[in-house]
Amino acid sequence: MASLLVVIELVDERPRPSSLELLGQARRIGTEVGATVYAVAACSAPPGYGDDDLIAVLSRHGADKVLIATSPTHAGPMRWGTHGASVLAACSLMPPTLLLLADGAGARDLGGRVASRLGAAAVCDAYIELEGGNVAVWQGAGESALRVAQGEDDGLEFTVLALVPPGRYEVSIGDEEAEVEMLDLPQPERDFTDLGDGGDWPTVSVLGDGEPATALARALGGTTGPLGAAELRIGIGGGCSRLELFAQDASCRVALGVDPAEAPDVPHAQYALAGAPADLARDLCSAVNARAGAVGQGGGQA
Amino acid sequence: MRVVAIVGRDRALEVALSLGSEVIALALAPPDGEELLQAARASGAVRAVAVWDEALRDTDYYGAAQTLAAAVDKLAGDVVVCGDTSGGFLAPALADRLGAPHLSGVVSAELRDGAVVAARPAGGRLHLLSAAPPLVLGVAGGAVTPAPSTGHEIERVSLGGIGIAPAELRWRRRFLIGRPSQKGTPGTPPAPRPRLLESPRDLVERLRQEGLLPAPASDDDGGGPR
């Protein structure tokens, strides 16, 4: 397999944990099949070279080579119009066999267009698995899974772009130093003009009944009920089963109140917490409402 | 302005109708699968067009986008609106085929001075973005069940009628190897594995790092969560 390219999505100039998880899985696959692992990051300003700066973080998390694209347009949330040229420049420089993005609204806006430009197969809810020294790509899990691509001795037969939900893989930590290359960006294509802020909009959907669900939705600035364009869906108790309705949704899905031994019974959640649903909802409200310094200390990279 | 709505069980038609009086409903639909087009006509679409060939039955997002782009060209559509379902690959791929800008995750749109202003949520806020046609919008949210309707004229178009040879779509089949239940599909499908976190605090920290929850208020803010 020639190369694995992981698109690193930044939040406040730091990599999303799910991007680092994907980099970890790419590292494991790359090591097994002998492929080079590239990380491409679109930054609004050139990153530094300190131990906690982006390049060092991506090196530690498994990149053989870090490709950096710098432009003021990268300051906002990731989408095709602002970040697409950078990802295409990376694909042009190092044509990937497997292009990985952590799923989310930005990845979906970007991914479909990059896939189309490359003529690649495109997979959501993807699992990137090692099978006997080769790589296999699945969409979904269990009996409803669809096997999309499989490696042979010399790698995948065609280019695959995969959107992988958060929480699916462990990060990889090492001490290798990655090479760094700055990308030249082509002229941007015609894009939308940003008109600014349009006001509050709930992006959290709490699926569950009763006061715990209502209180949690209030604390998170969200709503109870399905909400069409949620970025985060949280099922509480019996509401966890409703997460299935959003199995291929771009949102992050959380199940509250699962039995640890039965966590796989909520297969459409990316994260789960065990315990009594009402207690978890109360503790979650407290954690959300805690001020800076009370929550978040020692967070760092996942 | 001519708006083409790619109809599905989503909010694409609703957003399309909010943009213009001349909305054409378009679908890749076999003769026995016209209910969404019928419902679109009943909801206000001035025309409904079905494109079909058996080669479309097992093509992927790329083949669908290729076909729909050819149909949109034929219909002289200025704005295309479709749902973000099934990975959300269709709207970006369709825009790529049309050479137009696109925006996914849209919840509403309106016309202002000849340009389309679309609203896209992120981080608990709406972001407003504008572009002049031609353009493509991907609309968030699905699970819309249209009211049954019959009796409207549905225009049927073959692949040849929009200049596509079925063989152009069939080669995409090689991307689909199979399901575990299908004979000859190798390997063992992955088991689902939600990650069990230690505590609500860990979850909040993780969701903040993912950009899904706002940063905590500081003591200087004087307020609760944003």
Short mmCIF file of C-alpha atoms in Angstrom, two decimals:
data_model
loop_
_atom_site.label_atom_id
_atom_site.label_comp_id
_atom_site.label_asym_id
_atom_site.label_seq_id
_atom_site.Cartn_x
_atom_site.Cartn_y
_atom_site.Cartn_z
CA MET A 1 0.00 0.00 0.00
CA ALA A 2 1.49 3.30 -1.06
CA SER A 3 0.24 5.81 1.47
CA LEU A 4 -2.28 6.56 4.18
CA LEU A 5 -3.34 10.18 4.51
CA VAL A 6 -5.12 11.40 7.63
CA VAL A 7 -6.83 14.78 7.53
CA ILE A 8 -6.28 16.45 10.91
CA GLU A 9 -9.21 18.66 11.88
CA LEU A 10 -8.30 21.44 14.28
CA VAL A 11 -10.48 22.89 17.02
CA ASP A 12 -9.00 26.06 18.49
CA GLU A 13 -5.73 25.19 16.73
CA ARG A 14 -5.52 21.77 18.44
CA PRO A 15 -6.23 18.43 16.74
CA ARG A 16 -9.58 16.80 17.45
CA PRO A 17 -8.99 13.68 19.58
CA SER A 18 -10.78 11.66 16.91
CA SER A 19 -8.27 12.85 14.30
CA LEU A 20 -5.47 11.58 16.54
CA GLU A 21 -7.30 8.26 17.00
CA LEU A 22 -7.40 7.88 13.22
CA LEU A 23 -3.74 8.74 13.01
CA GLY A 24 -3.15 5.96 15.55
CA GLN A 25 -5.03 3.41 13.47
CA ALA A 26 -3.23 4.56 10.34
CA ARG A 27 0.09 4.09 12.22
CA ARG A 28 -0.82 0.51 13.18
CA ILE A 29 -1.89 -0.29 9.62
CA GLY A 30 1.08 1.48 8.09
CA THR A 31 3.50 -0.45 10.26
CA GLU A 32 1.83 -3.77 9.44
CA VAL A 33 1.53 -3.32 5.68
CA GLY A 34 4.56 -1.11 5.11
CA ALA A 35 2.75 2.07 4.13
CA THR A 36 3.78 5.65 4.82
CA VAL A 37 1.47 7.62 7.11
CA TYR A 38 0.89 11.27 6.23
CA ALA A 39 -0.99 13.79 8.35
CA VAL A 40 -2.29 16.90 6.63
CA ALA A 41 -3.26 19.88 8.76
CA ALA A 42 -4.77 23.12 7.52
CA CYS A 43 -3.67 25.91 9.87
CA SER A 44 -4.49 29.60 9.94
CA ALA A 45 -0.89 30.46 10.85
CA PRO A 46 2.39 28.52 10.65
CA PRO A 47 2.68 26.17 13.64
CA GLY A 48 5.63 26.29 15.98
CA TYR A 49 8.25 23.62 16.57
CA GLY A 50 7.85 23.27 20.35
CA ASP A 51 7.07 20.01 22.13
CA ASP A 52 3.39 20.88 22.51
CA ASP A 53 2.95 22.37 19.08
CA LEU A 54 1.02 20.72 16.30
CA ILE A 55 3.94 19.20 14.41
CA ALA A 56 5.36 17.53 17.52
CA VAL A 57 1.92 16.27 18.54
CA LEU A 58 1.32 14.71 15.13
CA SER A 59 4.81 13.19 15.16
CA ARG A 60 4.22 11.59 18.55
CA HIS A 61 0.85 10.27 17.42
CA GLY A 62 2.19 8.33 14.47
CA ALA A 63 2.76 10.53 11.40
CA ASP A 64 5.76 9.71 9.24
CA LYS A 65 5.35 13.01 7.50
CA VAL A 66 3.33 16.11 8.41
CA LEU A 67 1.97 18.21 5.57
CA ILE A 68 1.08 21.75 6.63
CA ALA A 69 -1.07 24.14 4.65
CA THR A 70 -1.34 27.67 5.96
CA SER A 71 -4.04 30.18 5.06
CA PRO A 72 -6.19 32.69 6.96
CA THR A 73 -9.25 30.89 5.53
CA HIS A 74 -8.47 27.93 7.80
CA ALA A 75 -9.40 29.89 10.93
CA GLY A 76 -13.07 28.85 10.96
CA PRO A 77 -14.78 25.46 11.06
CA MET A 78 -13.57 22.99 8.45
CA ARG A 79 -15.50 22.83 5.18
CA TRP A 80 -14.72 22.32 1.51
CA GLY A 81 -14.74 25.98 0.56
CA THR A 82 -12.09 26.91 3.13
CA HIS A 83 -10.05 23.72 3.58
CA GLY A 84 -10.60 21.78 0.36
CA ALA A 85 -7.69 23.23 -1.60
CA SER A 86 -5.28 22.21 1.19
CA VAL A 87 -6.45 18.61 1.27
CA LEU A 88 -6.35 18.40 -2.52
CA ALA A 89 -2.83 19.82 -2.52
CA ALA A 90 -1.79 17.06 -0.10
CA CYS A 91 -3.50 14.41 -2.24
CA SER A 92 -1.76 15.76 -5.30
CA LEU A 93 1.66 15.67 -3.62
CA MET A 94 1.19 12.25 -1.99
CA PRO A 95 -1.64 10.42 -3.78
CA PRO A 96 -3.28 8.39 -1.00
CA THR A 97 -4.54 4.86 -1.19
CA LEU A 98 -6.58 5.44 1.93
CA LEU A 99 -7.76 8.91 2.96
CA LEU A 100 -9.13 9.11 6.51
CA LEU A 101 -11.24 11.80 8.16
CA ALA A 102 -12.82 11.86 11.61
CA ASP A 103 -16.55 12.07 10.94
CA GLY A 104 -18.43 15.28 11.59
CA ALA A 105 -20.13 18.11 9.74
CA GLY A 106 -16.85 19.49 8.39
CA ALA A 107 -15.59 16.11 7.26
CA ARG A 108 -18.80 15.47 5.38
CA ASP A 109 -18.73 18.84 3.64
CA LEU A 110 -15.14 18.22 2.61
CA GLY A 111 -15.05 14.46 2.14
CA GLY A 112 -17.64 13.97 -0.57
CA ARG A 113 -16.02 16.54 -2.78
CA VAL A 114 -12.48 15.27 -2.30
CA ALA A 115 -13.69 11.72 -2.98
CA SER A 116 -15.41 12.88 -6.14
CA ARG A 117 -12.31 14.75 -7.29
CA LEU A 118 -10.20 11.62 -6.75
CA GLY A 119 -12.85 9.26 -8.16
CA ALA A 120 -12.52 7.37 -4.87
CA ALA A 121 -14.89 5.03 -3.14
CA ALA A 122 -16.47 6.86 -0.20
CA VAL A 123 -17.43 5.17 3.05
CA CYS A 124 -19.18 6.56 6.12
CA ASP A 125 -19.37 4.87 9.54
CA ALA A 126 -16.13 3.20 8.48
CA TYR A 127 -14.02 0.56 10.17
CA ILE A 128 -10.44 0.27 8.93
CA GLU A 129 -9.33 -3.19 9.98
CA LEU A 130 -6.22 -5.30 9.70
CA GLU A 131 -6.90 -8.82 8.41
CA GLY A 132 -3.97 -11.17 8.10
CA GLY A 133 -1.49 -8.48 7.17
CA ASN A 134 -3.86 -6.67 4.82
CA VAL A 135 -6.32 -3.85 5.27
CA ALA A 136 -10.08 -4.17 4.92
CA VAL A 137 -12.59 -1.33 4.91
CA TRP A 138 -16.12 -1.90 6.19
CA GLN A 139 -19.13 0.37 6.35
CA GLY A 140 -20.99 -0.34 9.58
CA ALA A 141 -20.63 -3.32 11.88
CA GLY A 142 -22.19 -6.70 12.51
CA GLU A 143 -24.48 -8.46 10.07
CA SER A 144 -25.50 -5.22 8.35
CA ALA A 145 -21.88 -4.27 7.60
CA LEU A 146 -20.86 -3.73 4.01
CA ARG A 147 -17.37 -4.76 2.97
CA VAL A 148 -16.20 -2.02 0.66
CA ALA A 149 -12.56 -2.61 -0.01
CA GLN A 150 -9.89 -5.13 0.76
CA GLY A 151 -6.17 -5.17 0.38
CA GLU A 152 -4.12 -7.61 -1.62
CA ASP A 153 -0.39 -8.13 -1.40
CA ASP A 154 0.37 -4.70 -2.79
CA GLY A 155 -2.45 -2.80 -1.11
CA LEU A 156 -5.95 -1.61 -1.87
CA GLU A 157 -7.04 -1.89 -5.47
CA PHE A 158 -8.42 1.64 -5.55
CA THR A 159 -8.50 4.83 -3.49
CA VAL A 160 -10.90 4.86 -0.56
CA LEU A 161 -12.02 7.90 1.44
CA ALA A 162 -13.38 6.88 4.83
CA LEU A 163 -15.26 8.87 7.46
CA VAL A 164 -14.61 7.25 10.84
CA PRO A 165 -16.73 8.21 13.87
CA PRO A 166 -15.02 9.43 17.05
CA GLY A 167 -13.94 6.95 19.71
CA ARG A 168 -13.48 3.99 17.40
CA TYR A 169 -9.70 3.55 17.73
CA GLU A 170 -7.00 4.12 20.31
CA VAL A 171 -4.33 6.74 19.78
CA SER A 172 -0.77 5.66 19.14
CA ILE A 173 2.05 7.27 21.10
CA GLY A 174 5.66 7.10 20.04
CA ASP A 175 8.81 9.18 19.97
CA GLU A 176 9.65 9.18 16.28
CA GLU A 177 10.20 12.53 14.58
CA ALA A 178 8.19 13.19 11.47
CA GLU A 179 9.36 15.03 8.40
CA VAL A 180 7.53 18.29 7.72
CA GLU A 181 6.54 19.74 4.38
CA MET A 182 4.74 23.01 3.75
CA LEU A 183 2.16 22.79 0.97
CA ASP A 184 1.77 25.28 -1.84
CA LEU A 185 -1.90 26.08 -2.24
CA PRO A 186 -3.57 26.53 -5.61
CA GLN A 187 -5.90 29.39 -6.39
CA PRO A 188 -9.10 28.91 -4.35
CA GLU A 189 -12.23 27.88 -6.21
CA ARG A 190 -15.40 30.00 -6.11
CA ASP A 191 -16.90 29.72 -2.65
CA PHE A 192 -19.60 31.05 -0.38
CA THR A 193 -19.04 34.37 1.36
CA ASP A 194 -19.21 34.28 5.15
CA LEU A 195 -21.89 36.71 6.32
CA GLY A 196 -21.21 36.05 9.99
CA ASP A 197 -23.29 34.93 12.90
CA GLY A 198 -27.00 34.18 12.58
CA GLY A 199 -27.79 33.69 16.27
CA ASP A 200 -28.26 30.76 18.62
CA TRP A 201 -29.08 27.36 17.21
CA PRO A 202 -29.35 24.21 19.30
CA THR A 203 -26.94 21.55 18.11
CA VAL A 204 -27.40 19.06 20.96
CA SER A 205 -30.27 16.59 20.96
CA VAL A 206 -31.13 14.64 24.11
CA LEU A 207 -33.13 11.47 23.50
CA GLY A 208 -34.94 10.38 26.64
CA ASP A 209 -37.93 11.06 28.83
CA GLY A 210 -38.51 12.89 32.06
CA GLU A 211 -36.69 15.50 34.10
CA PRO A 212 -33.13 14.14 33.66
CA ALA A 213 -33.39 14.51 29.87
CA THR A 214 -34.95 17.96 30.14
CA ALA A 215 -32.36 19.17 32.64
CA LEU A 216 -29.49 17.85 30.56
CA ALA A 217 -30.81 19.45 27.38
CA ARG A 218 -31.11 22.75 29.25
CA ALA A 219 -27.57 22.53 30.59
CA LEU A 220 -26.19 21.77 27.13
CA GLY A 221 -28.19 24.48 25.36
CA GLY A 222 -29.93 21.79 23.33
CA THR A 223 -33.38 20.29 22.99
CA THR A 224 -35.12 17.05 23.82
CA GLY A 225 -36.26 15.27 20.69
CA PRO A 226 -34.64 14.27 17.42
CA LEU A 227 -33.51 17.73 16.10
CA GLY A 228 -32.63 17.56 12.41
CA ALA A 229 -29.11 18.99 12.42
CA ALA A 230 -27.67 17.92 15.76
CA GLU A 231 -23.88 17.78 16.16
CA LEU A 232 -24.26 15.76 19.36
CA ARG A 233 -26.97 13.25 20.27
CA ILE A 234 -27.22 11.89 23.79
CA GLY A 235 -29.47 8.97 24.63
CA ILE A 236 -30.47 8.48 28.27
CA GLY A 237 -31.67 5.09 29.54
CA GLY A 238 -34.40 3.88 27.18
CA GLY A 239 -33.61 6.77 24.84
CA CYS A 240 -30.33 5.03 23.92
CA SER A 241 -32.21 2.70 21.59
CA ARG A 242 -33.34 5.73 19.57
CA LEU A 243 -29.72 6.45 18.65
CA GLU A 244 -30.13 3.73 16.04
CA LEU A 245 -32.32 6.13 14.02
CA PHE A 246 -29.22 8.24 13.47
CA ALA A 247 -26.78 5.46 12.68
CA GLN A 248 -25.32 7.18 9.60
CA ASP A 249 -25.79 10.69 10.94
CA ALA A 250 -22.72 12.94 11.06
CA SER A 251 -23.35 13.69 14.72
CA CYS A 252 -21.49 12.25 17.68
CA ARG A 253 -23.70 9.84 19.64
CA VAL A 254 -23.47 9.14 23.37
CA ALA A 255 -25.35 6.54 25.43
CA LEU A 256 -25.88 7.30 29.12
CA GLY A 257 -26.79 4.52 31.54
CA VAL A 258 -25.53 1.38 29.84
CA ASP A 259 -24.55 -1.84 31.55
CA PRO A 260 -20.76 -2.13 31.04
CA ALA A 261 -21.12 -5.75 30.02
CA GLU A 262 -23.70 -4.78 27.44
CA ALA A 263 -22.04 -1.73 25.89
CA PRO A 264 -22.05 -3.39 22.45
CA ASP A 265 -25.84 -3.42 22.74
CA VAL A 266 -25.79 0.28 21.89
CA PRO A 267 -23.79 -0.16 18.69
CA HIS A 268 -24.78 3.22 17.29
CA ALA A 269 -23.16 5.16 20.12
CA GLN A 270 -19.55 6.26 19.93
CA TYR A 271 -19.23 6.92 23.65
CA ALA A 272 -21.03 5.34 26.60
CA LEU A 273 -21.21 5.89 30.34
CA ALA A 274 -22.26 3.14 32.74
CA GLY A 275 -24.48 3.80 35.74
CA ALA A 276 -27.94 4.99 36.70
CA PRO A 277 -29.24 7.32 33.96
CA ALA A 278 -30.61 9.95 36.33
CA ASP A 279 -27.37 10.10 38.34
CA LEU A 280 -25.29 10.36 35.17
CA ALA A 281 -27.48 13.15 33.80
CA ARG A 282 -27.11 15.07 37.07
CA ASP A 283 -23.33 14.60 37.15
CA LEU A 284 -23.05 15.55 33.50
CA CYS A 285 -24.97 18.78 34.16
CA SER A 286 -22.56 19.55 37.00
CA ALA A 287 -19.52 18.86 34.83
CA VAL A 288 -20.85 21.09 32.05
CA ASN A 289 -21.68 23.92 34.42
CA ALA A 290 -18.37 23.77 36.27
CA ARG A 291 -16.24 26.79 35.59
CA ALA A 292 -12.84 26.76 33.93
CA GLY A 293 -10.30 25.34 36.32
CA ALA A 294 -12.78 22.92 37.86
CA VAL A 295 -13.17 20.91 34.64
CA GLY A 296 -10.60 20.65 31.96
CA GLN A 297 -7.42 20.65 33.98
CA GLY A 298 -4.97 18.14 32.68
CA GLY A 299 -7.07 17.49 29.58
CA GLY A 300 -4.33 17.79 27.00
CA GLN A 301 -4.28 15.37 24.15
CA ALA A 302 -6.23 12.16 24.29
CA MET B 1 -34.34 31.28 -10.74
CA ARG B 2 -34.81 27.58 -11.36
CA VAL B 3 -34.34 25.34 -8.35
CA VAL B 4 -33.93 21.59 -8.68
CA ALA B 5 -34.78 19.55 -5.57
CA ILE B 6 -33.37 16.04 -5.39
CA VAL B 7 -36.26 14.51 -3.50
CA GLY B 8 -35.81 11.98 -0.70
CA ARG B 9 -37.13 11.41 2.78
CA ASP B 10 -35.49 14.60 3.95
CA ARG B 11 -36.03 18.37 4.00
CA ALA B 12 -34.54 19.15 0.58
CA LEU B 13 -37.89 19.96 -1.06
CA GLU B 14 -38.90 22.20 1.84
CA VAL B 15 -35.71 24.26 1.53
CA ALA B 16 -35.99 24.33 -2.28
CA LEU B 17 -39.53 25.67 -2.09
CA SER B 18 -38.36 28.43 0.23
CA LEU B 19 -36.00 29.65 -2.51
CA GLY B 20 -38.11 30.07 -5.60
CA SER B 21 -41.38 29.64 -7.37
CA GLU B 22 -40.03 27.34 -10.07
CA VAL B 23 -38.99 24.18 -8.29
CA ILE B 24 -38.41 21.00 -10.28
CA ALA B 25 -38.38 17.73 -8.35
CA LEU B 26 -35.79 15.22 -9.57
CA ALA B 27 -35.12 11.67 -8.45
CA LEU B 28 -33.37 8.50 -9.54
CA ALA B 29 -36.54 6.44 -9.38
CA PRO B 30 -37.83 3.28 -11.07
CA PRO B 31 -41.38 3.32 -12.44
CA ASP B 32 -42.75 1.76 -9.25
CA GLY B 33 -40.93 4.22 -7.00
CA GLU B 34 -42.51 7.55 -7.85
CA GLU B 35 -44.22 8.32 -4.53
CA LEU B 36 -41.71 10.99 -3.51
CA LEU B 37 -42.07 12.72 -6.87
CA GLN B 38 -45.86 12.58 -6.63
CA ALA B 39 -45.68 14.09 -3.16
CA ALA B 40 -43.33 16.80 -4.42
CA ARG B 41 -45.80 17.81 -7.11
CA ALA B 42 -48.55 17.92 -4.51
CA SER B 43 -46.34 20.14 -2.32
CA GLY B 44 -45.65 22.72 -5.03
CA ALA B 45 -43.02 21.46 -7.46
CA VAL B 46 -43.96 22.59 -10.97
CA ARG B 47 -42.42 19.54 -12.65
CA ALA B 48 -41.27 16.12 -11.50
CA VAL B 49 -38.61 14.19 -13.38
CA ALA B 50 -37.58 10.57 -12.81
CA VAL B 51 -34.34 9.23 -14.22
CA TRP B 52 -33.93 5.49 -14.24
CA ASP B 53 -31.88 2.63 -15.58
CA GLU B 54 -31.16 -0.72 -13.94
CA ALA B 55 -27.47 0.29 -13.88
CA LEU B 56 -28.39 2.82 -11.20
CA ARG B 57 -29.60 0.13 -8.82
CA ASP B 58 -26.17 -0.65 -7.47
CA THR B 59 -24.06 2.34 -8.33
CA ASP B 60 -22.50 4.50 -5.61
CA TYR B 61 -22.53 8.20 -4.69
CA TYR B 62 -20.30 8.98 -7.67
CA GLY B 63 -22.54 7.32 -10.23
CA ALA B 64 -25.59 8.97 -8.67
CA ALA B 65 -23.89 12.38 -8.76
CA GLN B 66 -22.79 11.85 -12.34
CA THR B 67 -26.34 11.02 -13.40
CA LEU B 68 -28.01 13.79 -11.43
CA ALA B 69 -25.52 16.38 -12.69
CA ALA B 70 -26.33 15.44 -16.28
CA ALA B 71 -30.04 15.73 -15.50
CA VAL B 72 -29.58 19.12 -13.79
CA ASP B 73 -27.68 20.35 -16.84
CA LYS B 74 -30.55 19.22 -19.05
CA LEU B 75 -33.07 20.97 -16.80
CA ALA B 76 -30.95 24.16 -16.73
CA GLY B 77 -31.10 24.29 -12.94
CA ASP B 78 -29.49 27.28 -11.20
CA VAL B 79 -29.62 25.92 -7.65
CA VAL B 80 -29.68 22.27 -6.59
CA VAL B 81 -30.90 21.21 -3.16
CA CYS B 82 -30.51 17.66 -1.86
CA GLY B 83 -30.47 15.82 1.47
CA ASP B 84 -27.32 15.10 3.46
CA THR B 85 -28.28 11.50 4.16
CA SER B 86 -26.11 8.37 3.72
CA GLY B 87 -22.76 9.93 4.48
CA GLY B 88 -23.61 13.28 2.92
CA PHE B 89 -21.47 12.46 -0.11
CA LEU B 90 -24.06 13.33 -2.75
CA ALA B 91 -24.28 17.14 -2.50
CA PRO B 92 -20.49 17.70 -2.63
CA ALA B 93 -20.03 15.18 -5.43
CA LEU B 94 -22.91 16.65 -7.42
CA ALA B 95 -21.44 20.14 -7.00
CA ASP B 96 -18.09 18.85 -8.17
CA ARG B 97 -19.62 17.42 -11.32
CA LEU B 98 -21.41 20.74 -11.94
CA GLY B 99 -18.34 22.84 -11.15
CA ALA B 100 -20.34 24.83 -8.60
CA PRO B 101 -19.71 25.74 -4.95
CA HIS B 102 -21.56 23.73 -2.35
CA LEU B 103 -22.47 23.88 1.29
CA SER B 104 -23.55 20.90 3.41
CA GLY B 105 -25.39 20.80 6.72
CA VAL B 106 -27.76 23.60 5.71
CA VAL B 107 -30.92 24.03 7.79
CA SER B 108 -32.55 26.91 5.90
CA ALA B 109 -31.96 29.19 2.93
CA GLU B 110 -33.40 32.32 1.39
CA LEU B 111 -32.90 34.59 -1.60
CA ARG B 112 -31.36 38.03 -1.06
CA ASP B 113 -30.64 40.27 -4.05
CA GLY B 114 -30.23 37.34 -6.40
CA ALA B 115 -27.89 35.43 -4.10
CA VAL B 116 -28.68 32.45 -1.90
CA VAL B 117 -28.10 32.95 1.81
CA ALA B 118 -27.82 29.60 3.60
CA ALA B 119 -27.77 28.95 7.35
CA ARG B 120 -25.49 26.24 8.69
CA PRO B 121 -25.24 25.40 12.42
CA ALA B 122 -21.93 24.86 14.19
CA GLY B 123 -21.08 24.94 17.87
CA GLY B 124 -24.52 26.10 18.99
CA ARG B 125 -24.62 29.04 16.56
CA LEU B 126 -25.95 29.58 13.06
CA HIS B 127 -23.44 30.64 10.43
CA LEU B 128 -24.78 32.55 7.43
CA LEU B 129 -23.07 32.09 4.07
CA SER B 130 -23.97 33.53 0.70
CA ALA B 131 -23.23 32.75 -2.95
CA ALA B 132 -24.68 33.56 -6.32
CA PRO B 133 -25.98 30.64 -8.41
CA PRO B 134 -25.10 28.16 -9.69
CA LEU B 135 -24.61 26.34 -6.41
CA VAL B 136 -25.56 23.18 -4.53
CA LEU B 137 -26.97 22.92 -1.00
CA GLY B 138 -26.95 19.79 1.16
CA VAL B 139 -29.75 19.92 3.70
CA ALA B 140 -29.35 18.45 7.18
CA GLY B 141 -31.99 16.35 8.84
CA GLY B 142 -33.99 13.49 7.48
CA ALA B 143 -36.82 11.12 8.26
CA VAL B 144 -39.51 13.19 6.55
CA THR B 145 -42.51 11.11 5.49
CA PRO B 146 -44.34 12.82 2.62
CA ALA B 147 -48.11 12.69 2.40
CA PRO B 148 -49.34 10.15 -0.17
CA SER B 149 -50.40 11.66 -3.47
CA THR B 150 -51.21 10.35 -6.95
CA GLY B 151 -52.29 11.59 -10.35
CA HIS B 152 -49.57 14.10 -11.13
CA GLU B 153 -47.59 13.86 -14.33
CA ILE B 154 -44.11 12.44 -13.86
CA GLU B 155 -41.65 12.93 -16.71
CA ARG B 156 -39.51 9.87 -17.28
CA VAL B 157 -35.99 10.20 -18.68
CA SER B 158 -33.58 7.45 -19.66
CA LEU B 159 -29.83 7.58 -19.16
CA GLY B 160 -29.44 7.98 -22.91
CA GLY B 161 -31.74 11.02 -22.74
CA ILE B 162 -29.19 12.82 -20.56
CA GLY B 163 -26.15 11.56 -22.42
CA ILE B 164 -24.92 8.82 -20.07
CA ALA B 165 -24.08 5.27 -21.10
CA PRO B 166 -25.03 2.64 -18.47
CA ALA B 167 -21.50 1.22 -18.67
CA GLU B 168 -20.21 4.50 -17.19
CA LEU B 169 -22.06 3.63 -14.00
CA ARG B 170 -21.53 -0.12 -13.83
CA TRP B 171 -17.78 0.11 -13.28
CA ARG B 172 -18.46 1.64 -9.87
CA ARG B 173 -19.83 -1.73 -8.75
CA ARG B 174 -16.32 -3.00 -8.11
CA PHE B 175 -16.23 -0.85 -4.99
CA LEU B 176 -18.90 -2.96 -3.31
CA ILE B 177 -17.66 -6.35 -2.25
CA GLY B 178 -20.59 -7.54 -0.20
CA ARG B 179 -22.32 -8.10 3.10
CA PRO B 180 -21.43 -10.84 5.59
CA SER B 181 -24.61 -12.67 4.68
CA GLN B 182 -23.66 -12.81 1.01
CA LYS B 183 -21.89 -15.90 -0.16
CA GLY B 184 -18.28 -15.26 -1.02
CA THR B 185 -17.85 -12.16 1.11
CA PRO B 186 -14.55 -12.68 2.91
CA GLY B 187 -13.58 -11.66 6.41
CA THR B 188 -15.44 -11.21 9.65
CA PRO B 189 -17.39 -7.98 10.00
CA PRO B 190 -16.19 -5.70 12.78
CA ALA B 191 -18.06 -5.75 16.06
CA PRO B 192 -19.52 -2.43 17.18
CA ARG B 193 -17.49 -0.92 19.97
CA PRO B 194 -18.75 2.20 21.69
CA ARG B 195 -16.04 3.55 23.95
CA LEU B 196 -16.92 3.26 27.62
CA LEU B 197 -15.68 6.38 29.42
CA GLU B 198 -14.86 6.56 33.12
CA SER B 199 -16.98 9.51 34.22
CA PRO B 200 -19.24 12.38 33.09
CA ARG B 201 -16.26 14.67 33.55
CA ASP B 202 -14.22 12.62 31.07
CA LEU B 203 -17.10 12.80 28.62
CA VAL B 204 -17.44 16.57 28.90
CA GLU B 205 -13.71 17.01 28.44
CA ARG B 206 -13.72 14.78 25.37
CA LEU B 207 -16.72 16.53 23.81
CA ARG B 208 -15.07 19.92 24.36
CA GLN B 209 -11.87 18.76 22.67
CA GLU B 210 -13.98 17.58 19.75
CA GLY B 211 -15.56 21.04 19.50
CA LEU B 212 -19.01 19.65 20.31
CA LEU B 213 -19.46 21.57 23.55
CA PRO B 214 -18.32 25.12 24.24
CA ALA B 215 -15.35 25.76 26.48
CA PRO B 216 -16.22 26.22 30.16
CA ALA B 217 -17.05 29.68 31.39
CA SER B 218 -14.21 31.27 33.29
CA ASP B 219 -14.61 33.09 36.58
CA ASP B 220 -14.21 36.32 34.63
CA ASP B 221 -17.21 35.61 32.39
CA GLY B 222 -19.83 36.00 35.06
CA GLY B 223 -22.15 33.59 33.31
CA GLY B 224 -22.95 29.92 32.90
CA PRO B 225 -22.43 27.85 29.81
CA ARG B 226 -22.84 29.67 26.52
#
